[in-house]
mmCIF file of C-alpha atoms in Angstrom:
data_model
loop_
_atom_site.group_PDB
_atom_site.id
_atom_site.type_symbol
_atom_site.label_atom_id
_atom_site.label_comp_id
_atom_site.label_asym_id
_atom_site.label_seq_id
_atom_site.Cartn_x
_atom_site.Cartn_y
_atom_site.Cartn_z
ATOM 1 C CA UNK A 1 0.000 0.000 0.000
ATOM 2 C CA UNK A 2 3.308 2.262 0.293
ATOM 3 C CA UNK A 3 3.261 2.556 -3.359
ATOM 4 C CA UNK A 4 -0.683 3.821 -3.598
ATOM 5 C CA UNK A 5 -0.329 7.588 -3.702
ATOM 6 C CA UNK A 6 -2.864 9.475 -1.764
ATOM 7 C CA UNK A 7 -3.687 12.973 -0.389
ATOM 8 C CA UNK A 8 -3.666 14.252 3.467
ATOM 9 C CA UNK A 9 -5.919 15.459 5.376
ATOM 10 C CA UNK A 10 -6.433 16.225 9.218
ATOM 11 C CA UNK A 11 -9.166 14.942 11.127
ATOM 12 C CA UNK A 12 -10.302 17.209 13.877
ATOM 13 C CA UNK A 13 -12.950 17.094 16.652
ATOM 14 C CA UNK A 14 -13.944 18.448 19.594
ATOM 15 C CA UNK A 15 -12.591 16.919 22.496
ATOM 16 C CA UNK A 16 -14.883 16.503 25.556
ATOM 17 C CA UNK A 17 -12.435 15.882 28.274
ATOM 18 C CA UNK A 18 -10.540 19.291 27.644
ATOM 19 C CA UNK A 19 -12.685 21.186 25.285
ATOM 20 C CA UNK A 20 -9.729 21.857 23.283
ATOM 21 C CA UNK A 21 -9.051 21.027 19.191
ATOM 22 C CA UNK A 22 -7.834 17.429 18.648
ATOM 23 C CA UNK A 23 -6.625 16.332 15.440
ATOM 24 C CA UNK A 24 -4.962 13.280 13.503
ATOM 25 C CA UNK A 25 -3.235 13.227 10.336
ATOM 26 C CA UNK A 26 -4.847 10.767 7.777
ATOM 27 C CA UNK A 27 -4.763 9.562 4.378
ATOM 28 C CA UNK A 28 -7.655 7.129 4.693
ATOM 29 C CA UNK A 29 -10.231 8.809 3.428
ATOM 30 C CA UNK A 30 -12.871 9.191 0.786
ATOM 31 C CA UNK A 31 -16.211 10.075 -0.795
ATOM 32 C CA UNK A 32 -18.767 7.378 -0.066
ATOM 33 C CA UNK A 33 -22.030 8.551 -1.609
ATOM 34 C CA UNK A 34 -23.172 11.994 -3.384
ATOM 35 C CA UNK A 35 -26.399 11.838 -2.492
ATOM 36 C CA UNK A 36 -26.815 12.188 0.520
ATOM 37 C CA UNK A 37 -23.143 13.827 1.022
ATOM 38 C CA UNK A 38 -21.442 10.837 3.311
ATOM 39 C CA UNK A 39 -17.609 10.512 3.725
ATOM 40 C CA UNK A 40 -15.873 8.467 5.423
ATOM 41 C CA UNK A 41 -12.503 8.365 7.740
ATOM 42 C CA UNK A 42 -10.792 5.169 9.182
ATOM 43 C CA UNK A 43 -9.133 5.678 12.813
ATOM 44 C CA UNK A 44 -7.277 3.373 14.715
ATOM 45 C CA UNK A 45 -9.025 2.270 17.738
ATOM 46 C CA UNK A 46 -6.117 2.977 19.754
ATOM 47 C CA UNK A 47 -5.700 6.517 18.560
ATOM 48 C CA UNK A 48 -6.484 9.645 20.943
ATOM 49 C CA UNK A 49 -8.801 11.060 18.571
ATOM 50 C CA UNK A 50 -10.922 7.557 18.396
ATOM 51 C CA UNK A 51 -12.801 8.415 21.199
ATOM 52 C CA UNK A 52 -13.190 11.670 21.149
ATOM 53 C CA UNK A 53 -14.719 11.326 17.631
ATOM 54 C CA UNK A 54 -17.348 8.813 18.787
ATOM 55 C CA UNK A 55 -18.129 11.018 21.844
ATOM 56 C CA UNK A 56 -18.369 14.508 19.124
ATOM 57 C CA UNK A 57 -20.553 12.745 16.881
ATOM 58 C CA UNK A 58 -19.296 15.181 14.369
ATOM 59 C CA UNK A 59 -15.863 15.677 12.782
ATOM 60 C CA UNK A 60 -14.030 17.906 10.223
ATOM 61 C CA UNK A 61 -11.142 16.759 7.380
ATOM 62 C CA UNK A 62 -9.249 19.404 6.311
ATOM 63 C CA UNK A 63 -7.338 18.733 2.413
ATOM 64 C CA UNK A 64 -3.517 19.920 3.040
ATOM 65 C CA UNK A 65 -1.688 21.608 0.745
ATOM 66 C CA UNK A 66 1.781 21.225 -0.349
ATOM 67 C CA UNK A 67 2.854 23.903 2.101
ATOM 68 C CA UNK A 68 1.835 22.402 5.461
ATOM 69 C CA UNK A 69 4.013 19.458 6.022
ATOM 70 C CA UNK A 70 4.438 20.926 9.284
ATOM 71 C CA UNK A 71 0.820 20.580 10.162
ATOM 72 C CA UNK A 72 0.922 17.208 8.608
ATOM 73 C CA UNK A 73 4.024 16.057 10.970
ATOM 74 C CA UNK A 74 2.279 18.175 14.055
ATOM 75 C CA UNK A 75 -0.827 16.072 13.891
ATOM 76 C CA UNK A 76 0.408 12.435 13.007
ATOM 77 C CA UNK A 77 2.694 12.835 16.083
ATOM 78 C CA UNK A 78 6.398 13.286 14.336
ATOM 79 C CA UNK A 79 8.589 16.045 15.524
ATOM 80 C CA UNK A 80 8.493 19.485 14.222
ATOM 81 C CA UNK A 81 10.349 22.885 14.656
ATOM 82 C CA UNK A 82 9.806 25.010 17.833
ATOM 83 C CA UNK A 83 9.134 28.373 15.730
ATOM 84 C CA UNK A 84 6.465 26.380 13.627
ATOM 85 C CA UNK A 85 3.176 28.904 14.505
ATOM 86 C CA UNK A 86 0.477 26.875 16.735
ATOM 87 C CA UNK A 87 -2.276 25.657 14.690
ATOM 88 C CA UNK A 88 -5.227 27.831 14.064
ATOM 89 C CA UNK A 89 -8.709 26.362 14.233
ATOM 90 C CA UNK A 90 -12.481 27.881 12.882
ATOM 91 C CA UNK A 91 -15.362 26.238 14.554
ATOM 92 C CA UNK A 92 -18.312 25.558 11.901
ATOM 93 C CA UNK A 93 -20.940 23.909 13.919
ATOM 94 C CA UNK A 94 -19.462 23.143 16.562
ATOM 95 C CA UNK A 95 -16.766 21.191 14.976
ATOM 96 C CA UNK A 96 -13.306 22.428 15.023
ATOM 97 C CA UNK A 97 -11.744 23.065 11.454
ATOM 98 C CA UNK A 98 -7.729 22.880 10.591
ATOM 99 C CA UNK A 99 -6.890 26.711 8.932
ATOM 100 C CA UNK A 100 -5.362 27.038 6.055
ATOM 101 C CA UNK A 101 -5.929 23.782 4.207
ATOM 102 C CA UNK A 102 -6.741 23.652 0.223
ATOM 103 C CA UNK A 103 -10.653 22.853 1.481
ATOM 104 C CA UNK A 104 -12.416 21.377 4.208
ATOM 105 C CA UNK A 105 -15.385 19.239 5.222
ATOM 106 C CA UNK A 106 -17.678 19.005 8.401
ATOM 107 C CA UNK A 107 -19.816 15.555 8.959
ATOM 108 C CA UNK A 108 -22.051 14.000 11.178
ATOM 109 C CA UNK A 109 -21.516 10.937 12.374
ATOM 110 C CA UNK A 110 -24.325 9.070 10.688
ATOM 111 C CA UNK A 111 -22.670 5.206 10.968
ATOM 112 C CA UNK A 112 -19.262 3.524 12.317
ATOM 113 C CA UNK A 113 -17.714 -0.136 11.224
ATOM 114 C CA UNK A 114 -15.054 -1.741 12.937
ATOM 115 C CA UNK A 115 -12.696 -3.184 10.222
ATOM 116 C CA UNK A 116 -9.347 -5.063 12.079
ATOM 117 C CA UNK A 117 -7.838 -2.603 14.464
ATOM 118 C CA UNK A 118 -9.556 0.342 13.122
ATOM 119 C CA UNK A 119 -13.003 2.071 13.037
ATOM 120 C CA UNK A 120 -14.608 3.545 9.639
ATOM 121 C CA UNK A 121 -16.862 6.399 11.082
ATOM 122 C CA UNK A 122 -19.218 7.459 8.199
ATOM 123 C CA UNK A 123 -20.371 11.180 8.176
ATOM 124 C CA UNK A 124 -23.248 13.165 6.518
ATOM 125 C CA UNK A 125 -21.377 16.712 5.308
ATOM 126 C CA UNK A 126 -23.337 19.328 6.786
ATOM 127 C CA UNK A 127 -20.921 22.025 5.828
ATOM 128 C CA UNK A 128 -17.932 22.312 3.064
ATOM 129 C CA UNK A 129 -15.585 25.269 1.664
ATOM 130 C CA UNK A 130 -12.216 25.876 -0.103
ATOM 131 C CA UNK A 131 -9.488 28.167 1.276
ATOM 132 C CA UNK A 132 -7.001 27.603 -1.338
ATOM 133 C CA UNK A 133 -8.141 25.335 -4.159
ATOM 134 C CA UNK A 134 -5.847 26.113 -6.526
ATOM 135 C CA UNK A 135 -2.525 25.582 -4.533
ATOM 136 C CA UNK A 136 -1.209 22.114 -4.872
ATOM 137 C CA UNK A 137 -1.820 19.155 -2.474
ATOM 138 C CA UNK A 138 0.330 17.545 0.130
ATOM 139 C CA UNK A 139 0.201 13.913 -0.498
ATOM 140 C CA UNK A 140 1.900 11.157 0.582
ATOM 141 C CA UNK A 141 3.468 7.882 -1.184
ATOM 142 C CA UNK A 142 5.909 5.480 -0.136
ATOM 143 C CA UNK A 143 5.396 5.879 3.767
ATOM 144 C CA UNK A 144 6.685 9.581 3.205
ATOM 145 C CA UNK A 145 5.330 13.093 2.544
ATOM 146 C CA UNK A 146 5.397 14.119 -1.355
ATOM 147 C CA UNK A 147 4.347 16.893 -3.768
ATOM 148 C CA UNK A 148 1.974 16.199 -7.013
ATOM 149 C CA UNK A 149 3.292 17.640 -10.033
ATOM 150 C CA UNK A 150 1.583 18.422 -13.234
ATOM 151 C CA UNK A 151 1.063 15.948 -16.188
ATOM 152 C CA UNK A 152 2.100 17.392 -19.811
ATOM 153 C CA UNK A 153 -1.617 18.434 -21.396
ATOM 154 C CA UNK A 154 -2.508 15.280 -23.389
ATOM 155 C CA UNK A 155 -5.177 15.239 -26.099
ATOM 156 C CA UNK A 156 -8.736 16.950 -25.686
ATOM 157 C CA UNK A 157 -10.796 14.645 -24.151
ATOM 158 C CA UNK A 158 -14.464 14.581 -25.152
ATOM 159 C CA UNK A 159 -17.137 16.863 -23.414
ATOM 160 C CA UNK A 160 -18.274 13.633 -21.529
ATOM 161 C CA UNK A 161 -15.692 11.395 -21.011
ATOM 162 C CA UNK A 162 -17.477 9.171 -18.402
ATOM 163 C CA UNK A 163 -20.650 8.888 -20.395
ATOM 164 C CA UNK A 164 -21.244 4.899 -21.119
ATOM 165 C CA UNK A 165 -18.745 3.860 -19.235
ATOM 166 C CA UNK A 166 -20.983 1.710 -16.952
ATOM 167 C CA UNK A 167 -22.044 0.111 -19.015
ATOM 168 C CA UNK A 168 -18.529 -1.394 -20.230
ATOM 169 C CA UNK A 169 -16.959 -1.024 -16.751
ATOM 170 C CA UNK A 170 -19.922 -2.304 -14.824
#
């Protein structure tokens, strides 16, 4: 799975025991259903933020950017410099939101799955909104962080390029 690149995000909730921000660093997740809005995160049952996020019932990813490996590090636990800037955190409903990211989602906890030693907690989005869309992402690939760069433009592709598809691609 090192070699499947992915984006990262921070997961943040409100924590009841000292009514403070907590967050966790994450690459696994993803969309589950347009309609309704549901995404879904996968948290080790062991991690901090595992509780709280059952206890919220609500919780926020935040899409990094290329630029916050800092905040990436800071949340996942690793080390980072002491004149990094604290993290700065916008409540929307109630739920705690990471600053600064490329854009960010708020959820309810509608459903949660234990899969092995982690829990897939399902959310409604109740709220959504960019802050820098058009800066690249921070992702990560091969167990490290790394930046996304462009493809060459290829050929035009049609106007709808997904049209039919299901049927051939079930």
């Amino acid at each position: 799975m090192a070699l499947l690149a992915s984006g990262v995000t921070v997961i943040s909730v409100p924590d009841h025991t000292t009514g403070l921000p907590r967050g966790m660093t994450a690459n696994a997740v993803m969309s589950v259903s347009l309609t309704p809005p549901l995404i879904l995160v996968s948290v080790r049952r062991e991690a901090h933020l595992h509780a709280a996020l059952q206890h919220a019932g609500a919780y926020s990813v935040t899409v990094l950017g290329e630029g916050q490996e800092t905040q990436a590090r800071r949340f996942a636990g690793l080390p980072v410099a002491r004149h990094e800037p604290a993290p700065v955190f916008r409540y929307h409903g109630g739920v705690p939101v990471l600053g600064g990211g490329l854009a960010w989602l708020v959820a309810a906890l509608t459903a949660s799955h234990g899969a092995g030693d982690h829990t897939l907690f399902v959310g409604e989005v109740t709220g959504y909104g960019t802050e820098r869309p058009h800066d690249p992402p921070l992702a990560f690939h091969r167990s490290g962080f790394a930046r996304l760069l462009p493809m060459a433009p290829g050929p035009a592709l049609p106007p709808h390029p997904w049209e039919g598809v299901a049927d051939v691609w079930g």
